[in-house]
PDB file of C-alpha atoms in Angstrom:
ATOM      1  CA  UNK A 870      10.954   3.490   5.046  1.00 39.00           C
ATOM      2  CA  UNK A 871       9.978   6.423   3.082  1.00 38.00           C
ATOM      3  CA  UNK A 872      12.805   9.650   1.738  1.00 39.00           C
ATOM      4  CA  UNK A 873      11.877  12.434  -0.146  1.00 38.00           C
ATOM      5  CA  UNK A 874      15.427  12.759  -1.371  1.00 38.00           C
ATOM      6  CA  UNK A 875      16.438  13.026  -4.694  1.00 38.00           C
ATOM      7  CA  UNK A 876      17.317   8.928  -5.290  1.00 42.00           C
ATOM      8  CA  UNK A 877      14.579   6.853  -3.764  1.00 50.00           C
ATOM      9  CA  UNK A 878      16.229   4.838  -0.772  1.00 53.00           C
ATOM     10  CA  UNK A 879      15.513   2.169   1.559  1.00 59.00           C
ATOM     11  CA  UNK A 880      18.007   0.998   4.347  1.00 55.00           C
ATOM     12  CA  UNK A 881      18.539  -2.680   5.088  1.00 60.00           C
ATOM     13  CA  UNK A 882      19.999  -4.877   8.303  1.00 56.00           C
ATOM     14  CA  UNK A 883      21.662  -8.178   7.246  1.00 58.00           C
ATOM     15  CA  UNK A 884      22.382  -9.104  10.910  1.00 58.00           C
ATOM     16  CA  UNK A 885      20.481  -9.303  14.066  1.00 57.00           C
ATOM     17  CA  UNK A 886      22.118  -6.191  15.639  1.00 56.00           C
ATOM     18  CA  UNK A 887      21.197  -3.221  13.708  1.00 63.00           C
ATOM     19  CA  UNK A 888      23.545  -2.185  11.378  1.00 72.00           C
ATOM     20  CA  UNK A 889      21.931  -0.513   8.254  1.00 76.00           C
ATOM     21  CA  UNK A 890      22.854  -0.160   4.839  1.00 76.00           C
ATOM     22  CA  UNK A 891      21.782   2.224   1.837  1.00 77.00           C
ATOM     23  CA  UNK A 892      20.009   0.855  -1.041  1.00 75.00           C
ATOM     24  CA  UNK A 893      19.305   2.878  -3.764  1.00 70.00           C
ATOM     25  CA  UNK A 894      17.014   1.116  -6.277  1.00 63.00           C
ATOM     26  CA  UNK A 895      16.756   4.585  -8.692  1.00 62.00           C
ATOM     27  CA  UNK A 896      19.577   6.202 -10.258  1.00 55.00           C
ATOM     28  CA  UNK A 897      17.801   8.107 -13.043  1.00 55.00           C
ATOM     29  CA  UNK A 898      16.925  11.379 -10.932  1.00 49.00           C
ATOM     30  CA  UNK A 899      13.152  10.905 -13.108  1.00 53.00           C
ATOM     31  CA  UNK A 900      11.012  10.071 -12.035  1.00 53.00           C
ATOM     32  CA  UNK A 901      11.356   9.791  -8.782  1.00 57.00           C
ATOM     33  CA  UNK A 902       9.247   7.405  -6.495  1.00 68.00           C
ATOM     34  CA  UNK A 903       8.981   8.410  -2.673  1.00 83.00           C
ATOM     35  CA  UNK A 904       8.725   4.618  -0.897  1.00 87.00           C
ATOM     36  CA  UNK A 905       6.137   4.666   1.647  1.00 92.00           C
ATOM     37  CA  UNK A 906       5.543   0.673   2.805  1.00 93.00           C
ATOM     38  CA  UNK A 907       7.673  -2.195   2.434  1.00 94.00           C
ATOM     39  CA  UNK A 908       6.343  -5.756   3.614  1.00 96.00           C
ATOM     40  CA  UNK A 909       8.736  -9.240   3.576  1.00 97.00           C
ATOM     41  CA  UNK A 910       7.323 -12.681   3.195  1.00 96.00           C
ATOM     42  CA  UNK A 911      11.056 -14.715   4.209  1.00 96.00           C
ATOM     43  CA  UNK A 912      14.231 -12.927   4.645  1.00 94.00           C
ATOM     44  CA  UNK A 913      14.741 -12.959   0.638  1.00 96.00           C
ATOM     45  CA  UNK A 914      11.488 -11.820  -0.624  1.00 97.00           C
ATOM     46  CA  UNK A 915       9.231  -8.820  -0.306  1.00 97.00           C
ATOM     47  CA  UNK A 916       7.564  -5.546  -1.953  1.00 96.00           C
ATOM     48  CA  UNK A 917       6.887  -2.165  -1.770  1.00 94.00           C
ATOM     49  CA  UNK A 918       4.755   0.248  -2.866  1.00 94.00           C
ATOM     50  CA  UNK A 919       5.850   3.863  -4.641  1.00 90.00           C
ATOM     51  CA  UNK A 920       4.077   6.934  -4.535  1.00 86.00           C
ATOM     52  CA  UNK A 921       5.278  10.285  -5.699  1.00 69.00           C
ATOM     53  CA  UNK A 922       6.928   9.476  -8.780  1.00 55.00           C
ATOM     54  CA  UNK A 923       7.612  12.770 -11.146  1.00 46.00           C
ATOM     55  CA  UNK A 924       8.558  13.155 -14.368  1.00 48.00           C
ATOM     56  CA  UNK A 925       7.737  16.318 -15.437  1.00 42.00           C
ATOM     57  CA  UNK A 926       6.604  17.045 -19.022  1.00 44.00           C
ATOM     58  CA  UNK A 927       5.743  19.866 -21.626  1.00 42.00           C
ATOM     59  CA  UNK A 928       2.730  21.944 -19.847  1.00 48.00           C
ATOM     60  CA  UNK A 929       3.135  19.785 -16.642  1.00 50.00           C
ATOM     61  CA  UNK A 930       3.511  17.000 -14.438  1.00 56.00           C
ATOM     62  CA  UNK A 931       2.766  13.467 -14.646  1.00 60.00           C
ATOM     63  CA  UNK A 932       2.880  10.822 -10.962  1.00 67.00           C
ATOM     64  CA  UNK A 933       3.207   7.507 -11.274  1.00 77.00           C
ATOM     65  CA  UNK A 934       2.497   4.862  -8.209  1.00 85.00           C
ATOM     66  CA  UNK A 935       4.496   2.136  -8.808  1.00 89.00           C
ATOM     67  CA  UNK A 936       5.105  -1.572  -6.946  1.00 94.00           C
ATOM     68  CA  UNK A 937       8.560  -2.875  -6.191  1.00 92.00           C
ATOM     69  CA  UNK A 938       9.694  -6.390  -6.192  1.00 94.00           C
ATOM     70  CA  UNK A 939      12.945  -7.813  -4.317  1.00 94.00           C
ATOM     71  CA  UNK A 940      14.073 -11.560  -4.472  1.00 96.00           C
ATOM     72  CA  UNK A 941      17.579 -11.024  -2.741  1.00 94.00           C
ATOM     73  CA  UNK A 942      16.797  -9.501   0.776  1.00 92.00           C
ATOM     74  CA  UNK A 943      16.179  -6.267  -0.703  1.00 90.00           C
ATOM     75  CA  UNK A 944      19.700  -5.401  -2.342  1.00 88.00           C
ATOM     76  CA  UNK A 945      18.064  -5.190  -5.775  1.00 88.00           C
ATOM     77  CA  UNK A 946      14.709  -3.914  -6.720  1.00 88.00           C
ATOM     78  CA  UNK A 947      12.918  -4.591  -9.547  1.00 89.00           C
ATOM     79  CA  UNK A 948       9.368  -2.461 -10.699  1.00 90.00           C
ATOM     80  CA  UNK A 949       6.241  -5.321 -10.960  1.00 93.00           C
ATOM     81  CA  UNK A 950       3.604  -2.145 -11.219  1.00 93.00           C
ATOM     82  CA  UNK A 951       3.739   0.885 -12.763  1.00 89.00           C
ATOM     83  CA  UNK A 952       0.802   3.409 -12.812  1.00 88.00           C
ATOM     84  CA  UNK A 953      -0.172   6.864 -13.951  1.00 84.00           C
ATOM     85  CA  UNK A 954      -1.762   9.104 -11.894  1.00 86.00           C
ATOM     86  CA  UNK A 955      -1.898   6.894  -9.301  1.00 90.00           C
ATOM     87  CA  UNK A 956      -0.499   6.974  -5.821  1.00 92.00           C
ATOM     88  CA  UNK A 957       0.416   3.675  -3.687  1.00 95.00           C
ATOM     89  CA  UNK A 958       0.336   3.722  -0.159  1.00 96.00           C
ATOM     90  CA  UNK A 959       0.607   0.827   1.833  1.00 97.00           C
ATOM     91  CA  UNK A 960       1.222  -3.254   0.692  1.00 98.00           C
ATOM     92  CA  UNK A 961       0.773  -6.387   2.616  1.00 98.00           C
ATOM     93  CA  UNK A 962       1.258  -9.665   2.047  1.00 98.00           C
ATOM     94  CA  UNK A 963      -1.889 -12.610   2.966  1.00 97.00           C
ATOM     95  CA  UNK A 964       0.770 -15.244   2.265  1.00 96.00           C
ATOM     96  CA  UNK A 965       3.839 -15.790   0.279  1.00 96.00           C
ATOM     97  CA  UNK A 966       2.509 -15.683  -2.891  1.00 97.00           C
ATOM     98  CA  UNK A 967      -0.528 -13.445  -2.528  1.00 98.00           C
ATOM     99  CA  UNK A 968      -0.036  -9.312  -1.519  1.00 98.00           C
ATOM    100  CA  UNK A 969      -2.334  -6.245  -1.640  1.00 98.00           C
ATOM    101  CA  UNK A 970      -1.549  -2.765  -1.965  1.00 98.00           C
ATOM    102  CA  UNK A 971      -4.020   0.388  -1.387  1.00 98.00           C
ATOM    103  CA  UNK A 972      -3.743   3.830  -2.807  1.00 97.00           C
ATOM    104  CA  UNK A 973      -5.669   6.502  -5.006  1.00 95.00           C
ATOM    105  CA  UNK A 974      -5.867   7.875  -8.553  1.00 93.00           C
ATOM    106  CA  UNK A 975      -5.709  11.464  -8.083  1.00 87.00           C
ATOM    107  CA  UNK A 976      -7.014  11.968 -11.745  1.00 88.00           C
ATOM    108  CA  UNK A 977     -10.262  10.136 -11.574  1.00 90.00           C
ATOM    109  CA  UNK A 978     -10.432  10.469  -7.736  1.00 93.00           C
ATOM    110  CA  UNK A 979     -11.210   7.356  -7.104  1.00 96.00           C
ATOM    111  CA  UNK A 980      -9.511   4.721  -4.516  1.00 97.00           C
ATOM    112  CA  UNK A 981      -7.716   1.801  -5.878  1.00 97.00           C
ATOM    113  CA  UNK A 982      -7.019  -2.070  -4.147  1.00 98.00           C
ATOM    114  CA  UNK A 983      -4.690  -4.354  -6.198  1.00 98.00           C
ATOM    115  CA  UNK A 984      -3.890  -7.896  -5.691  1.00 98.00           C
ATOM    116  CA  UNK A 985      -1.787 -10.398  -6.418  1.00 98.00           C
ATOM    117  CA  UNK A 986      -1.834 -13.970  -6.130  1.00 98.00           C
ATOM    118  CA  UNK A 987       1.513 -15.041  -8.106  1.00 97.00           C
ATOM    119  CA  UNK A 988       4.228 -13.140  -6.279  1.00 96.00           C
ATOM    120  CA  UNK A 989       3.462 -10.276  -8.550  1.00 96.00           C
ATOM    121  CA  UNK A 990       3.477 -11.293 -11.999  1.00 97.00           C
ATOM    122  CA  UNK A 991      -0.508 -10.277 -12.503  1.00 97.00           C
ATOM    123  CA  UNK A 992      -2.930  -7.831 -10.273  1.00 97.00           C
ATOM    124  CA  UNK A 993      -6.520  -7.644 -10.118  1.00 97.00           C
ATOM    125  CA  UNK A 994      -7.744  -3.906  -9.329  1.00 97.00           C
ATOM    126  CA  UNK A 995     -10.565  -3.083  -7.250  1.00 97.00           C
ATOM    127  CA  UNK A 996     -12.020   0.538  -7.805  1.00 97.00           C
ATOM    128  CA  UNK A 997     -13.892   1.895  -4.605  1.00 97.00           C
ATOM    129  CA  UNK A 998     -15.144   6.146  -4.206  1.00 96.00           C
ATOM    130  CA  UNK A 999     -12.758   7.318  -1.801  1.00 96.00           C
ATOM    131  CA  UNK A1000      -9.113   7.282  -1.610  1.00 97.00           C
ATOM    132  CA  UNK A1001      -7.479   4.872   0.392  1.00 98.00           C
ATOM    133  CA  UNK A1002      -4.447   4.942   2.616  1.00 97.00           C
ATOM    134  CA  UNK A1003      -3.958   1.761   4.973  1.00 97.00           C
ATOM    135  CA  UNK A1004      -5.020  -1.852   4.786  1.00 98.00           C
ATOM    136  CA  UNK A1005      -4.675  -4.605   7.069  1.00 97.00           C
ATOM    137  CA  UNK A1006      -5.995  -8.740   7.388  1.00 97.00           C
ATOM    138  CA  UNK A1007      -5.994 -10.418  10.385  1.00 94.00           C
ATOM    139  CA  UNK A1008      -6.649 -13.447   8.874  1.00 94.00           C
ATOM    140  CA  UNK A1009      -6.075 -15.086   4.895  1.00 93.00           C
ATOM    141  CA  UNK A1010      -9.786 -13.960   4.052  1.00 94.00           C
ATOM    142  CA  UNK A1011     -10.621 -11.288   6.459  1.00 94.00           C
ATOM    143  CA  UNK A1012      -9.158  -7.570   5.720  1.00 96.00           C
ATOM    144  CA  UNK A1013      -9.928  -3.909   6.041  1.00 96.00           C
ATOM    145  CA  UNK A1014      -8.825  -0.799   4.330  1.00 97.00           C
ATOM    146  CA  UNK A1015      -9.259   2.988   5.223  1.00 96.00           C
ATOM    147  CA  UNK A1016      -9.118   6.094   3.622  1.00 96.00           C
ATOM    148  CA  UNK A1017     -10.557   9.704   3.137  1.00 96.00           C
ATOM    149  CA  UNK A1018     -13.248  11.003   4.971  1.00 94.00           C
ATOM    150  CA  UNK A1019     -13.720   8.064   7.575  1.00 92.00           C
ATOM    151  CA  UNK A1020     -13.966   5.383   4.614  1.00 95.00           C
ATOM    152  CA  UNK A1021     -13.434   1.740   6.059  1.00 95.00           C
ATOM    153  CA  UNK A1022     -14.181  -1.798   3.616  1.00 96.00           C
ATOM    154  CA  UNK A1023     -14.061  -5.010   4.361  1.00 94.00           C
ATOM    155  CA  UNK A1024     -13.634  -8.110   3.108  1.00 95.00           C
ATOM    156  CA  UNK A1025     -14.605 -11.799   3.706  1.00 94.00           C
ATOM    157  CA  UNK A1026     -12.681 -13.405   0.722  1.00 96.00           C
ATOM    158  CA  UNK A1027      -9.117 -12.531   0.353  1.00 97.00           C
ATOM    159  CA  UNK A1028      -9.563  -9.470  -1.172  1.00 97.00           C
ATOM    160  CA  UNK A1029     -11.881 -10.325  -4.161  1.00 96.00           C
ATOM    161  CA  UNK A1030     -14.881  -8.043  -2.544  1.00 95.00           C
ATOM    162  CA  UNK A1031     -14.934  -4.948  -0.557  1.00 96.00           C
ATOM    163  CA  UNK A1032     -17.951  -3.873   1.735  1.00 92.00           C
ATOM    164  CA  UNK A1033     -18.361  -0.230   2.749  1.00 93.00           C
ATOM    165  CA  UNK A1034     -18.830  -0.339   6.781  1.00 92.00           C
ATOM    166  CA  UNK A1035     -19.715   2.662   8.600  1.00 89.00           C
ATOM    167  CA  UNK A1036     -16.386   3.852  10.201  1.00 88.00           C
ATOM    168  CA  UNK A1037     -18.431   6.587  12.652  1.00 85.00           C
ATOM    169  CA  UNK A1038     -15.760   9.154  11.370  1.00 85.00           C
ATOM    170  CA  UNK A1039     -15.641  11.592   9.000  1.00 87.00           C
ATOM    171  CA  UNK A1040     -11.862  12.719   9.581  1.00 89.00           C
ATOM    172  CA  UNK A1041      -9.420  10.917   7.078  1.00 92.00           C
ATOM    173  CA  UNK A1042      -8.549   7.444   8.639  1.00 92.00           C
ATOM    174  CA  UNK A1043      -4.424   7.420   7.402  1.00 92.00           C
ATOM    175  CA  UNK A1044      -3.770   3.990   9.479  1.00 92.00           C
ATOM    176  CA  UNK A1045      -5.649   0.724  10.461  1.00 92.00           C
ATOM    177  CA  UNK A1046      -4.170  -2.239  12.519  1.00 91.00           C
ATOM    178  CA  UNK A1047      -6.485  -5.207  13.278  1.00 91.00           C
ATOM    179  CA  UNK A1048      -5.824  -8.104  15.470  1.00 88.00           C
ATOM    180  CA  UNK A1049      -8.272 -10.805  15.066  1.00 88.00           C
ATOM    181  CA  UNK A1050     -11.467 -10.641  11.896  1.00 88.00           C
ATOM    182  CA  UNK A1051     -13.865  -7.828  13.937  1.00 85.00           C
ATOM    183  CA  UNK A1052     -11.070  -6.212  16.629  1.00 86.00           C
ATOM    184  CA  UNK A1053      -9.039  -3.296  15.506  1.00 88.00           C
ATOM    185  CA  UNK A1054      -7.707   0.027  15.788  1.00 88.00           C
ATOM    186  CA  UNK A1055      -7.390   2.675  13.434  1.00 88.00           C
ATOM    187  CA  UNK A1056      -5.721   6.140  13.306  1.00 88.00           C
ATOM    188  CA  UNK A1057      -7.383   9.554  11.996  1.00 87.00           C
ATOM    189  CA  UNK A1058      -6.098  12.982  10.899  1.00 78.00           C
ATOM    190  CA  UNK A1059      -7.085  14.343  14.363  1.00 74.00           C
ATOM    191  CA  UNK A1060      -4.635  11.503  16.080  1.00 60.00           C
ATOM    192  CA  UNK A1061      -7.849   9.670  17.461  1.00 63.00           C
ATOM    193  CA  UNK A1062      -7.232   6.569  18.020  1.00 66.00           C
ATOM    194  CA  UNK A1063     -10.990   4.412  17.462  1.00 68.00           C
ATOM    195  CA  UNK A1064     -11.242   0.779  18.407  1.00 66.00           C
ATOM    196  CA  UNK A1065     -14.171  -1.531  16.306  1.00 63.00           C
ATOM    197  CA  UNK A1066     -15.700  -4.506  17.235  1.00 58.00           C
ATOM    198  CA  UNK A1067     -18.303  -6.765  16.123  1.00 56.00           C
ATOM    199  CA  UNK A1068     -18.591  -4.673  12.551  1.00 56.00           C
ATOM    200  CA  UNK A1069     -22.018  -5.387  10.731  1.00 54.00           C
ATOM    201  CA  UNK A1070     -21.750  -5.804   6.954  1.00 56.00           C
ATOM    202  CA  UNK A1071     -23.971  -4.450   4.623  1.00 58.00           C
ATOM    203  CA  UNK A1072     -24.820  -6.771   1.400  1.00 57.00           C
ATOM    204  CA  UNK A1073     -23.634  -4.470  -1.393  1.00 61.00           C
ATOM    205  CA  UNK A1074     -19.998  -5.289  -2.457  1.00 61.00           C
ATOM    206  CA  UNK A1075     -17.549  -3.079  -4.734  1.00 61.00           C
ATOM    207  CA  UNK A1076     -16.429  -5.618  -7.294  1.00 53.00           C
TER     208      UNK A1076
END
C-alpha cells in the first residue's frame, strides 16, 4: 500500500471480510517515507520497505529509504533500516526469518539488495550497476531482481550472489513475478509483458 500523503499510512483487515483500518506509523510530518511494499510471514509479523523520505535541510534535500518492522499484525511499526540517499522498493520474505529488499542509491547511482537472515536485526548489502525495482524467489535459493534499463540478476544461493542475465530489454523492467526457478514474467515501462524460460547464467557474480 503506498500514499503520498502527508503521514505515511498503511490500511489493515483484522477479519476475513474486508473491513480496513488506518495505521499511521509517522506522526512527525519529517521526514516523510512514501510505503511502497509490504510482505507478512504469519498474521503477526511482516516488513516494509520506505522510499521517499524528506527532510529538507539548509541548501537542500536529503531521502532516506528506510525498512519497517511489525510484530503485532501491523498496528505498530517500528524502523529496522534507515538509509541516506537511498530509495527502497520492494521486500520479500524467503522464510520467516530471512527477507530481501531491492532499491537504488540515487547519489552513487548504483542498485542496492539487502538481506536479512534474523528477522531484521542485521543486513548484508549487495551493490550491483543499475537501479533496481522488483525482486522475486520462487524457491529458498532461487531469486531474480529487475531494474533500469532491462537489468535482470539472479541468484542460486539465497541471495548471497547475483548474476547479470541478459533480460533482451532495454526499457526499465518496474515488476518481476516468477513461478518456479527458470519460469517468469516480468513487466516494463512500455507495459510489455515478457515471459523467460530456461535462463543461462553467466559465471561472473556481483558479491
Amino acid at each position: 500500500v503506498r500514499s503520498r500523503r502527508q503521514r505515511q499510512m498503511c490500511i489493515r483487515d483484522s477479519t476475513s471480510y474486508a473491513q480496513w483500518e488506518t495505521v499511521r506509523w509517522y506522526t512527525d510530518p519529517t521526514p516523510l517515507p512514501w510505503l511502497e511494499s509490504i510482505s507478512f510471514t504469519d498474521i503477526n509479523n511482516g516488513m516494509g520497505a520506505c522510499s521517499g523520505q524528506v527532510a529538507y535541510q539548509v541548501g537542500g534535500s536529503q531521502r532516506k529509504g528506510g525498512i519497517i518492522k511489525t510484530t503485532d499484525g501491523g498496528i505498530t511499526w517500528v524502523d529496522v533500516l534507515v538509509w541516506d540517499s537511498v530509495e527502497f522498493k520492494e521486500l520479500i520474505y524467503t522464510n520467516p526469518n530471512t527477507a530481501l529488499c531491492v532499491g537504488y542509491d540515487w547519489v552513487d547511482s548504483t542498485g542496492i539488495i539487502v538481506k536479512t537472515s534474523n528477522s531484521g536485526l542485521n543486513w548484508d548489502t549487495t551493490l550491483v550497476p543499475s537501479f533496481l525495482y522488483s525482486i522475486s524467489f520462487p524457491s529458498n535459493n532461487v531469486g531474480y531482481a529487475t531494474g533500469a534499463t532491462g537489468a535482470l540478476l539472479k541468484t542460486i544461493d539465497g541471495g548471497n550472489n547475483w548474476i547479470p542475465l541478459n533480460s533482451g530489454v532495454t526499457d526499465n523492467i518496474w515488476g518481476c513475478t516468477f513461478i518456479n526457478d527458470s519460469v517468469g514474467f516480468v513487466t516494463t515501462s512500455t507495459s510489455v509483458s515478457v515471459s523467460y524460460t530456461h535462463l543461462t547464467l553467466p559465471t561472473t557474480p556481483y558479491v
